[in-house]
Amino acid sequence: MSKTIGREAIKPNPALKAFEIFLGEWKTEGTHPYLPGKTFHGRSSFEWIEGGAFLMIRSEIDEPEIPSGITIIGRNDVAGEFFMLYFDERGVSRKMQTTLKGNIWTWWRDDPKFSQRFTGTLTDGGRTLISKGEMSKDGGDWEPDLQLTYKRV
């Protein structure tokens, strides 16, 4: 049996404690303005990885128009900022900044060609997350993106 390399670092990151409100499984339902009249159904899960050093989010939507993805949240303690690394089934990989202040979770990415931002509001004692996504193409005006409501399973 071999010793786990770096096992001393497999422990909770106290800076991520506020994100524990999301732990568990969620059902999602939402819409996208580019696909009017269609409702999307899916699931997301939030779990600690490496003993709580990071938070992992897995998401999937039953309908094929929205990709399944994996996100890992961590913190840069020197900068005092949280980041998300995202990867999806299309091979898209992105880095985003994120915050959690009270019951408001935000994430965003600023890119000259395609910027995105997300605001999620926890309601119902933390059992519901109502999210609003927005996007901006080529530095243009912000327009609606994927909107999802998460319900804790």
Tab-separated table of N, CA and C in Angstrom:
chain	number	residue	atom	x	y	z
A	1	MET	N	0.847	-1.176	0.000
A	1	MET	CA	0.000	0.000	0.000
A	1	MET	C	0.889	1.234	0.000
A	2	SER	N	0.570	2.207	-0.865
A	2	SER	CA	1.405	3.401	-0.935
A	2	SER	C	0.788	4.545	-0.138
A	3	LYS	N	1.624	5.408	0.306
A	3	LYS	CA	1.223	6.603	1.044
A	3	LYS	C	0.653	7.619	0.054
A	4	THR	N	-0.444	8.283	0.410
A	4	THR	CA	-1.027	9.302	-0.445
A	4	THR	C	-0.120	10.527	-0.450
A	5	ILE	N	0.287	10.929	-1.624
A	5	ILE	CA	1.139	12.106	-1.756
A	5	ILE	C	0.334	13.352	-1.403
A	6	GLY	N	0.874	14.186	-0.560
A	6	GLY	CA	0.232	15.442	-0.176
A	6	GLY	C	-0.957	15.288	0.743
A	7	ARG	N	-1.054	14.156	1.442
A	7	ARG	CA	-2.247	13.880	2.249
A	7	ARG	C	-2.515	14.934	3.314
A	8	GLU	N	-1.459	15.627	3.763
A	8	GLU	CA	-1.661	16.654	4.799
A	8	GLU	C	-2.535	17.809	4.286
A	9	ALA	N	-2.567	18.014	2.980
A	9	ALA	CA	-3.369	19.093	2.400
A	9	ALA	C	-4.790	18.655	2.049
A	10	ILE	N	-5.107	17.393	2.266
A	10	ILE	CA	-6.460	16.898	2.007
A	10	ILE	C	-7.296	17.215	3.239
A	11	LYS	N	-7.772	18.451	3.269
A	11	LYS	CA	-8.531	18.925	4.425
A	11	LYS	C	-9.393	20.108	3.996
A	12	PRO	N	-10.358	20.484	4.828
A	12	PRO	CA	-11.234	21.597	4.471
A	12	PRO	C	-10.468	22.910	4.321
A	13	ASN	N	-10.840	23.645	3.300
A	13	ASN	CA	-10.334	25.000	3.110
A	13	ASN	C	-11.323	25.925	3.807
A	14	PRO	N	-10.954	26.535	4.929
A	14	PRO	CA	-11.913	27.358	5.669
A	14	PRO	C	-12.476	28.514	4.848
A	15	ALA	N	-11.758	28.961	3.837
A	15	ALA	CA	-12.243	30.065	3.007
A	15	ALA	C	-13.481	29.681	2.194
A	16	LEU	N	-13.691	28.375	1.988
A	16	LEU	CA	-14.838	27.910	1.192
A	16	LEU	C	-16.062	27.569	2.031
A	17	LYS	N	-15.975	27.740	3.338
A	17	LYS	CA	-17.048	27.325	4.246
A	17	LYS	C	-18.425	27.854	3.838
A	18	ALA	N	-18.503	29.091	3.394
A	18	ALA	CA	-19.810	29.674	3.032
A	18	ALA	C	-20.486	28.899	1.905
A	19	PHE	N	-19.695	28.245	1.059
A	19	PHE	CA	-20.258	27.501	-0.074
A	19	PHE	C	-20.910	26.181	0.346
A	20	GLU	N	-20.744	25.776	1.596
A	20	GLU	CA	-21.323	24.497	2.021
A	20	GLU	C	-22.840	24.493	1.944
A	21	ILE	N	-23.454	25.662	1.881
A	21	ILE	CA	-24.915	25.736	1.752
A	21	ILE	C	-25.396	25.051	0.469
A	22	PHE	N	-24.518	24.933	-0.517
A	22	PHE	CA	-24.894	24.312	-1.791
A	22	PHE	C	-24.712	22.803	-1.812
A	23	LEU	N	-24.033	22.237	-0.833
A	23	LEU	CA	-23.721	20.801	-0.864
A	23	LEU	C	-24.974	19.956	-1.057
A	24	GLY	N	-24.855	18.951	-1.900
A	24	GLY	CA	-25.965	18.039	-2.140
A	24	GLY	C	-26.389	18.047	-3.593
A	25	GLU	N	-27.559	17.455	-3.818
A	25	GLU	CA	-28.089	17.340	-5.174
A	25	GLU	C	-29.270	18.281	-5.368
A	26	TRP	N	-29.379	18.776	-6.588
A	26	TRP	CA	-30.415	19.739	-6.953
A	26	TRP	C	-31.046	19.313	-8.278
A	27	LYS	N	-32.340	19.516	-8.406
A	27	LYS	CA	-33.018	19.388	-9.701
A	27	LYS	C	-33.086	20.794	-10.288
A	28	THR	N	-32.926	20.879	-11.613
A	28	THR	CA	-32.983	22.181	-12.258
A	28	THR	C	-34.059	22.211	-13.329
A	29	GLU	N	-34.589	23.409	-13.537
A	29	GLU	CA	-35.554	23.644	-14.591
A	29	GLU	C	-35.313	25.052	-15.093
A	30	GLY	N	-35.287	25.223	-16.411
A	30	GLY	CA	-34.994	26.558	-16.906
A	30	GLY	C	-35.338	26.775	-18.355
A	31	THR	N	-34.958	27.968	-18.813
A	31	THR	CA	-35.226	28.390	-20.180
A	31	THR	C	-33.994	29.096	-20.745
A	32	HIS	N	-33.958	29.195	-22.060
A	32	HIS	CA	-32.907	29.941	-22.742
A	32	HIS	C	-33.581	30.783	-23.828
A	33	PRO	N	-33.235	32.072	-23.927
A	33	PRO	CA	-33.927	32.939	-24.894
A	33	PRO	C	-33.726	32.535	-26.360
A	34	TYR	N	-32.658	31.812	-26.675
A	34	TYR	CA	-32.439	31.378	-28.044
A	34	TYR	C	-33.290	30.163	-28.413
A	35	LEU	N	-33.959	29.570	-27.415
A	35	LEU	CA	-34.826	28.421	-27.643
A	35	LEU	C	-36.186	28.681	-26.991
A	36	PRO	N	-36.921	29.652	-27.519
A	36	PRO	CA	-38.195	30.042	-26.893
A	36	PRO	C	-39.198	28.888	-26.855
A	37	GLY	N	-39.952	28.852	-25.769
A	37	GLY	CA	-40.990	27.843	-25.607
A	37	GLY	C	-40.487	26.498	-25.125
A	38	LYS	N	-39.188	26.360	-24.914
A	38	LYS	CA	-38.615	25.092	-24.472
A	38	LYS	C	-38.203	25.207	-23.009
A	39	THR	N	-38.533	24.180	-22.226
A	39	THR	CA	-38.121	24.115	-20.824
A	39	THR	C	-37.069	23.025	-20.684
A	40	PHE	N	-36.006	23.354	-19.992
A	40	PHE	CA	-34.891	22.423	-19.777
A	40	PHE	C	-34.971	21.814	-18.392
A	41	HIS	N	-34.709	20.522	-18.300
A	41	HIS	CA	-34.749	19.802	-17.032
A	41	HIS	C	-33.408	19.132	-16.800
A	42	GLY	N	-32.902	19.228	-15.585
A	42	GLY	CA	-31.610	18.612	-15.323
A	42	GLY	C	-31.318	18.445	-13.852
A	43	ARG	N	-30.037	18.245	-13.579
A	43	ARG	CA	-29.561	17.997	-12.227
A	43	ARG	C	-28.203	18.656	-12.038
A	44	SER	N	-27.938	19.030	-10.809
A	44	SER	CA	-26.612	19.510	-10.424
A	44	SER	C	-26.274	18.913	-9.076
A	45	SER	N	-24.988	18.701	-8.853
A	45	SER	CA	-24.539	18.251	-7.538
A	45	SER	C	-23.348	19.101	-7.128
A	46	PHE	N	-23.267	19.362	-5.838
A	46	PHE	CA	-22.178	20.129	-5.246
A	46	PHE	C	-21.550	19.233	-4.187
A	47	GLU	N	-20.235	19.019	-4.279
A	47	GLU	CA	-19.574	18.172	-3.296
A	47	GLU	C	-18.145	18.645	-3.071
A	48	TRP	N	-17.674	18.410	-1.845
A	48	TRP	CA	-16.282	18.708	-1.532
A	48	TRP	C	-15.398	17.688	-2.232
A	49	ILE	N	-14.260	18.132	-2.713
A	49	ILE	CA	-13.250	17.203	-3.208
A	49	ILE	C	-11.950	17.475	-2.459
A	50	GLU	N	-11.123	16.463	-2.410
A	50	GLU	CA	-9.857	16.523	-1.678
A	50	GLU	C	-10.067	16.991	-0.243
A	51	GLY	N	-11.078	16.382	0.392
A	51	GLY	CA	-11.336	16.640	1.801
A	51	GLY	C	-11.903	18.016	2.102
A	52	GLY	N	-12.337	18.728	1.080
A	52	GLY	CA	-12.877	20.072	1.278
A	52	GLY	C	-11.920	21.165	0.839
A	53	ALA	N	-10.812	20.791	0.226
A	53	ALA	CA	-9.881	21.788	-0.295
A	53	ALA	C	-10.512	22.573	-1.451
A	54	PHE	N	-11.429	21.915	-2.177
A	54	PHE	CA	-12.121	22.523	-3.308
A	54	PHE	C	-13.577	22.065	-3.317
A	55	LEU	N	-14.413	22.804	-4.034
A	55	LEU	CA	-15.807	22.426	-4.238
A	55	LEU	C	-15.986	22.064	-5.707
A	56	MET	N	-16.606	20.917	-5.964
A	56	MET	CA	-16.871	20.497	-7.338
A	56	MET	C	-18.372	20.550	-7.604
A	57	ILE	N	-18.712	21.075	-8.774
A	57	ILE	CA	-20.102	21.143	-9.232
A	57	ILE	C	-20.189	20.332	-10.520
A	58	ARG	N	-21.134	19.419	-10.559
A	58	ARG	CA	-21.425	18.665	-11.779
A	58	ARG	C	-22.826	19.068	-12.218
A	59	SER	N	-23.000	19.261	-13.513
A	59	SER	CA	-24.327	19.653	-14.001
A	59	SER	C	-24.634	18.948	-15.312
A	60	GLU	N	-25.903	18.619	-15.476
A	60	GLU	CA	-26.362	18.043	-16.737
A	60	GLU	C	-27.807	18.429	-16.972
A	61	ILE	N	-28.127	18.597	-18.237
A	61	ILE	CA	-29.476	18.933	-18.674
A	61	ILE	C	-29.920	17.806	-19.599
A	62	ASP	N	-31.163	17.346	-19.433
A	62	ASP	CA	-31.658	16.237	-20.245
A	62	ASP	C	-31.696	16.569	-21.729
A	63	GLU	N	-32.026	17.798	-22.068
A	63	GLU	CA	-32.124	18.206	-23.462
A	63	GLU	C	-30.714	18.483	-24.005
A	64	PRO	N	-30.420	18.081	-25.238
A	64	PRO	CA	-29.050	18.146	-25.767
A	64	PRO	C	-28.527	19.552	-26.076
A	65	GLU	N	-29.370	20.550	-26.091
A	65	GLU	CA	-28.909	21.898	-26.450
A	65	GLU	C	-28.016	22.546	-25.392
A	66	ILE	N	-28.104	22.078	-24.156
A	66	ILE	CA	-27.313	22.639	-23.055
A	66	ILE	C	-26.293	21.580	-22.632
A	67	PRO	N	-24.994	21.914	-22.635
A	67	PRO	CA	-23.967	20.907	-22.351
A	67	PRO	C	-23.864	20.535	-20.873
A	68	SER	N	-23.441	19.303	-20.626
A	68	SER	CA	-23.102	18.859	-19.275
A	68	SER	C	-21.718	19.399	-18.949
A	69	GLY	N	-21.512	19.754	-17.674
A	69	GLY	CA	-20.229	20.339	-17.323
A	69	GLY	C	-19.778	20.014	-15.909
A	70	ILE	N	-18.515	20.322	-15.664
A	70	ILE	CA	-17.900	20.165	-14.347
A	70	ILE	C	-17.203	21.475	-14.002
A	71	THR	N	-17.384	21.933	-12.778
A	71	THR	CA	-16.766	23.165	-12.302
A	71	THR	C	-16.070	22.881	-10.979
A	72	ILE	N	-14.909	23.471	-10.794
A	72	ILE	CA	-14.196	23.376	-9.516
A	72	ILE	C	-13.986	24.785	-8.991
A	73	ILE	N	-14.371	24.996	-7.727
A	73	ILE	CA	-14.215	26.306	-7.085
A	73	ILE	C	-13.067	26.237	-6.085
A	74	GLY	N	-12.226	27.244	-6.133
A	74	GLY	CA	-11.122	27.391	-5.187
A	74	GLY	C	-10.885	28.862	-4.918
A	75	ARG	N	-9.886	29.146	-4.095
A	75	ARG	CA	-9.634	30.529	-3.701
A	75	ARG	C	-8.153	30.856	-3.803
A	76	ASN	N	-7.884	32.055	-4.267
A	76	ASN	CA	-6.543	32.623	-4.235
A	76	ASN	C	-6.488	33.492	-2.986
A	77	ASP	N	-5.851	33.001	-1.930
A	77	ASP	CA	-5.880	33.743	-0.666
A	77	ASP	C	-5.087	35.044	-0.718
A	78	VAL	N	-4.060	35.126	-1.540
A	78	VAL	CA	-3.287	36.371	-1.647
A	78	VAL	C	-4.158	37.485	-2.235
A	79	ALA	N	-4.896	37.162	-3.293
A	79	ALA	CA	-5.765	38.149	-3.936
A	79	ALA	C	-7.110	38.279	-3.227
A	80	GLY	N	-7.443	37.295	-2.379
A	80	GLY	CA	-8.734	37.325	-1.705
A	80	GLY	C	-9.895	37.084	-2.653
A	81	GLU	N	-9.647	36.324	-3.724
A	81	GLU	CA	-10.676	36.094	-4.723
A	81	GLU	C	-10.943	34.605	-4.900
A	82	PHE	N	-12.193	34.301	-5.246
A	82	PHE	CA	-12.588	32.940	-5.555
A	82	PHE	C	-12.643	32.792	-7.071
A	83	PHE	N	-12.282	31.597	-7.549
A	83	PHE	CA	-12.302	31.318	-8.974
A	83	PHE	C	-13.007	30.002	-9.239
A	84	MET	N	-13.539	29.902	-10.454
A	84	MET	CA	-14.156	28.666	-10.913
A	84	MET	C	-13.447	28.241	-12.195
A	85	LEU	N	-13.103	26.969	-12.282
A	85	LEU	CA	-12.600	26.390	-13.521
A	85	LEU	C	-13.694	25.488	-14.061
A	86	TYR	N	-14.102	25.725	-15.288
A	86	TYR	CA	-15.237	25.043	-15.904
A	86	TYR	C	-14.766	24.257	-17.124
A	87	PHE	N	-15.349	23.072	-17.297
A	87	PHE	CA	-15.099	22.254	-18.486
A	87	PHE	C	-16.396	21.550	-18.841
A	88	ASP	N	-16.724	21.484	-20.156
A	88	ASP	CA	-17.957	20.794	-20.536
A	88	ASP	C	-17.735	19.791	-21.664
A	89	GLU	N	-18.797	19.088	-21.983
A	89	GLU	CA	-18.732	17.997	-22.956
A	89	GLU	C	-18.323	18.444	-24.348
A	90	ARG	N	-18.429	19.732	-24.653
A	90	ARG	CA	-18.003	20.238	-25.962
A	90	ARG	C	-16.488	20.432	-26.019
A	91	GLY	N	-15.836	20.341	-24.841
A	91	GLY	CA	-14.418	20.628	-24.756
A	91	GLY	C	-14.134	22.075	-24.395
A	92	VAL	N	-15.191	22.840	-24.085
A	92	VAL	CA	-15.044	24.241	-23.681
A	92	VAL	C	-14.481	24.285	-22.269
A	93	SER	N	-13.476	25.122	-22.070
A	93	SER	CA	-12.833	25.268	-20.769
A	93	SER	C	-12.695	26.753	-20.474
A	94	ARG	N	-13.186	27.183	-19.291
A	94	ARG	CA	-13.199	28.612	-18.960
A	94	ARG	C	-12.842	28.832	-17.494
A	95	LYS	N	-12.290	30.000	-17.221
A	95	LYS	CA	-12.019	30.443	-15.849
A	95	LYS	C	-12.933	31.625	-15.563
A	96	MET	N	-13.581	31.581	-14.389
A	96	MET	CA	-14.492	32.645	-14.002
A	96	MET	C	-14.197	33.071	-12.569
A	97	GLN	N	-14.547	34.276	-12.249
A	97	GLN	CA	-14.483	34.739	-10.869
A	97	GLN	C	-15.839	34.482	-10.240
A	98	THR	N	-15.854	34.305	-8.924
A	98	THR	CA	-17.114	34.052	-8.245
A	98	THR	C	-17.098	34.660	-6.849
A	99	THR	N	-18.279	35.006	-6.367
A	99	THR	CA	-18.446	35.497	-4.995
A	99	THR	C	-19.713	34.880	-4.414
A	100	LEU	N	-19.750	34.818	-3.110
A	100	LEU	CA	-20.956	34.419	-2.376
A	100	LEU	C	-21.077	35.386	-1.212
A	101	LYS	N	-22.070	36.252	-1.307
A	101	LYS	CA	-22.292	37.266	-0.271
A	101	LYS	C	-23.723	37.132	0.226
A	102	GLY	N	-23.860	36.675	1.470
A	102	GLY	CA	-25.197	36.424	2.003
A	102	GLY	C	-25.856	35.331	1.200
A	103	ASN	N	-27.021	35.633	0.639
A	103	ASN	CA	-27.739	34.628	-0.148
A	103	ASN	C	-27.585	34.844	-1.664
A	104	ILE	N	-26.604	35.666	-2.057
A	104	ILE	CA	-26.399	35.965	-3.474
A	104	ILE	C	-25.074	35.372	-3.952
A	105	TRP	N	-25.173	34.465	-4.919
A	105	TRP	CA	-24.004	33.853	-5.539
A	105	TRP	C	-23.856	34.450	-6.936
A	106	THR	N	-22.684	34.967	-7.243
A	106	THR	CA	-22.427	35.515	-8.566
A	106	THR	C	-21.185	34.863	-9.157
A	107	TRP	N	-21.158	34.765	-10.449
A	107	TRP	CA	-19.930	34.420	-11.171
A	107	TRP	C	-19.950	35.162	-12.492
A	108	TRP	N	-18.744	35.428	-13.015
A	108	TRP	CA	-18.633	36.170	-14.247
A	108	TRP	C	-17.296	35.896	-14.927
A	109	ARG	N	-17.293	36.164	-16.208
A	109	ARG	CA	-16.068	36.112	-17.000
A	109	ARG	C	-16.147	37.236	-18.009
A	110	ASP	N	-15.078	38.000	-18.082
A	110	ASP	CA	-14.995	39.110	-19.023
A	110	ASP	C	-14.056	38.718	-20.148
A	111	ASP	N	-14.595	38.653	-21.337
A	111	ASP	CA	-13.820	38.289	-22.512
A	111	ASP	C	-14.311	39.178	-23.653
A	112	PRO	N	-13.413	39.765	-24.422
A	112	PRO	CA	-13.854	40.670	-25.496
A	112	PRO	C	-14.825	40.038	-26.487
A	113	LYS	N	-14.705	38.730	-26.703
A	113	LYS	CA	-15.575	38.076	-27.681
A	113	LYS	C	-16.869	37.540	-27.077
A	114	PHE	N	-16.789	37.029	-25.827
A	114	PHE	CA	-17.974	36.438	-25.211
A	114	PHE	C	-17.864	36.499	-23.692
A	115	SER	N	-18.555	37.470	-23.105
A	115	SER	CA	-18.583	37.613	-21.643
A	115	SER	C	-19.869	37.006	-21.111
A	116	GLN	N	-19.793	36.534	-19.874
A	116	GLN	CA	-20.974	35.962	-19.224
A	116	GLN	C	-21.027	36.418	-17.777
A	117	ARG	N	-22.229	36.458	-17.235
A	117	ARG	CA	-22.406	36.695	-15.806
A	117	ARG	C	-23.659	35.963	-15.340
A	118	PHE	N	-23.632	35.600	-14.073
A	118	PHE	CA	-24.671	34.775	-13.463
A	118	PHE	C	-24.938	35.347	-12.082
A	119	THR	N	-26.195	35.475	-11.735
A	119	THR	CA	-26.584	35.847	-10.383
A	119	THR	C	-27.604	34.830	-9.907
A	120	GLY	N	-27.314	34.200	-8.770
A	120	GLY	CA	-28.228	33.230	-8.177
A	120	GLY	C	-28.622	33.692	-6.793
A	121	THR	N	-29.903	33.637	-6.509
A	121	THR	CA	-30.420	34.048	-5.204
A	121	THR	C	-30.991	32.839	-4.487
A	122	LEU	N	-30.436	32.551	-3.313
A	122	LEU	CA	-30.952	31.455	-2.477
A	122	LEU	C	-32.202	31.940	-1.751
A	123	THR	N	-33.260	31.142	-1.832
A	123	THR	CA	-34.515	31.457	-1.151
A	123	THR	C	-35.000	30.210	-0.435
A	124	ASP	N	-36.143	30.323	0.210
A	124	ASP	CA	-36.797	29.167	0.805
A	124	ASP	C	-35.869	28.435	1.783
A	125	GLY	N	-35.157	29.210	2.609
A	125	GLY	CA	-34.272	28.608	3.600
A	125	GLY	C	-33.112	27.841	2.993
A	126	GLY	N	-32.682	28.220	1.787
A	126	GLY	CA	-31.570	27.537	1.129
A	126	GLY	C	-31.984	26.327	0.319
A	127	ARG	N	-33.292	26.131	0.122
A	127	ARG	CA	-33.767	24.970	-0.639
A	127	ARG	C	-34.012	25.282	-2.111
A	128	THR	N	-33.971	26.572	-2.470
A	128	THR	CA	-34.205	26.995	-3.845
A	128	THR	C	-33.156	28.028	-4.236
A	129	LEU	N	-32.631	27.902	-5.446
A	129	LEU	CA	-31.697	28.875	-6.007
A	129	LEU	C	-32.280	29.337	-7.331
A	130	ILE	N	-32.570	30.612	-7.435
A	130	ILE	CA	-33.118	31.175	-8.664
A	130	ILE	C	-32.000	31.930	-9.359
A	131	SER	N	-31.651	31.494	-10.572
A	131	SER	CA	-30.506	32.085	-11.258
A	131	SER	C	-30.918	32.824	-12.518
A	132	LYS	N	-30.109	33.817	-12.817
A	132	LYS	CA	-30.300	34.629	-14.013
A	132	LYS	C	-28.950	34.731	-14.704
A	133	GLY	N	-28.860	34.207	-15.915
A	133	GLY	CA	-27.634	34.305	-16.689
A	133	GLY	C	-27.750	35.404	-17.728
A	134	GLU	N	-26.608	36.039	-18.025
A	134	GLU	CA	-26.551	37.064	-19.058
A	134	GLU	C	-25.278	36.872	-19.870
A	135	MET	N	-25.302	37.359	-21.122
A	135	MET	CA	-24.131	37.250	-21.985
A	135	MET	C	-23.973	38.530	-22.796
A	136	SER	N	-22.731	38.759	-23.215
A	136	SER	CA	-22.406	39.897	-24.065
A	136	SER	C	-21.453	39.407	-25.144
A	137	LYS	N	-21.814	39.626	-26.384
A	137	LYS	CA	-20.982	39.183	-27.504
A	137	LYS	C	-20.256	40.379	-28.110
A	138	ASP	N	-18.966	40.213	-28.331
A	138	ASP	CA	-18.128	41.237	-28.959
A	138	ASP	C	-18.253	42.607	-28.289
A	139	GLY	N	-18.378	42.607	-26.958
A	139	GLY	CA	-18.451	43.866	-26.206
A	139	GLY	C	-19.781	44.575	-26.315
A	140	GLY	N	-20.787	43.918	-26.866
A	140	GLY	CA	-22.098	44.531	-27.048
A	140	GLY	C	-22.902	44.565	-25.756
A	141	ASP	N	-24.147	44.926	-25.886
A	141	ASP	CA	-25.048	44.999	-24.744
A	141	ASP	C	-25.232	43.624	-24.118
A	142	TRP	N	-25.547	43.637	-22.827
A	142	TRP	CA	-25.857	42.389	-22.125
A	142	TRP	C	-27.250	41.935	-22.535
A	143	GLU	N	-27.378	40.631	-22.755
A	143	GLU	CA	-28.671	40.049	-23.106
A	143	GLU	C	-28.894	38.797	-22.271
A	144	PRO	N	-30.150	38.363	-22.145
A	144	PRO	CA	-30.431	37.171	-21.334
A	144	PRO	C	-29.723	35.928	-21.861
A	145	ASP	N	-29.327	35.071	-20.927
A	145	ASP	CA	-28.705	33.777	-21.216
A	145	ASP	C	-29.545	32.731	-20.470
A	146	LEU	N	-28.998	31.586	-20.203
A	146	LEU	CA	-29.712	30.508	-19.522
A	146	LEU	C	-30.228	30.972	-18.152
A	147	GLN	N	-31.488	30.699	-17.888
A	147	GLN	CA	-32.114	30.976	-16.595
A	147	GLN	C	-32.487	29.628	-15.991
A	148	LEU	N	-32.031	29.363	-14.775
A	148	LEU	CA	-32.341	28.091	-14.123
A	148	LEU	C	-32.864	28.316	-12.720
A	149	THR	N	-33.791	27.466	-12.320
A	149	THR	CA	-34.218	27.385	-10.921
A	149	THR	C	-33.763	26.034	-10.407
A	150	TYR	N	-33.025	26.059	-9.305
A	150	TYR	CA	-32.503	24.852	-8.670
A	150	TYR	C	-33.382	24.556	-7.459
A	151	LYS	N	-33.799	23.318	-7.313
A	151	LYS	CA	-34.559	22.868	-6.133
A	151	LYS	C	-33.783	21.733	-5.480
A	152	ARG	N	-33.516	21.889	-4.205
A	152	ARG	CA	-32.762	20.864	-3.471
A	152	ARG	C	-33.527	19.548	-3.458
A	153	VAL	N	-32.825	18.455	-3.733
A	153	VAL	CA	-33.431	17.117	-3.732
A	153	VAL	C	-33.520	16.631	-2.294
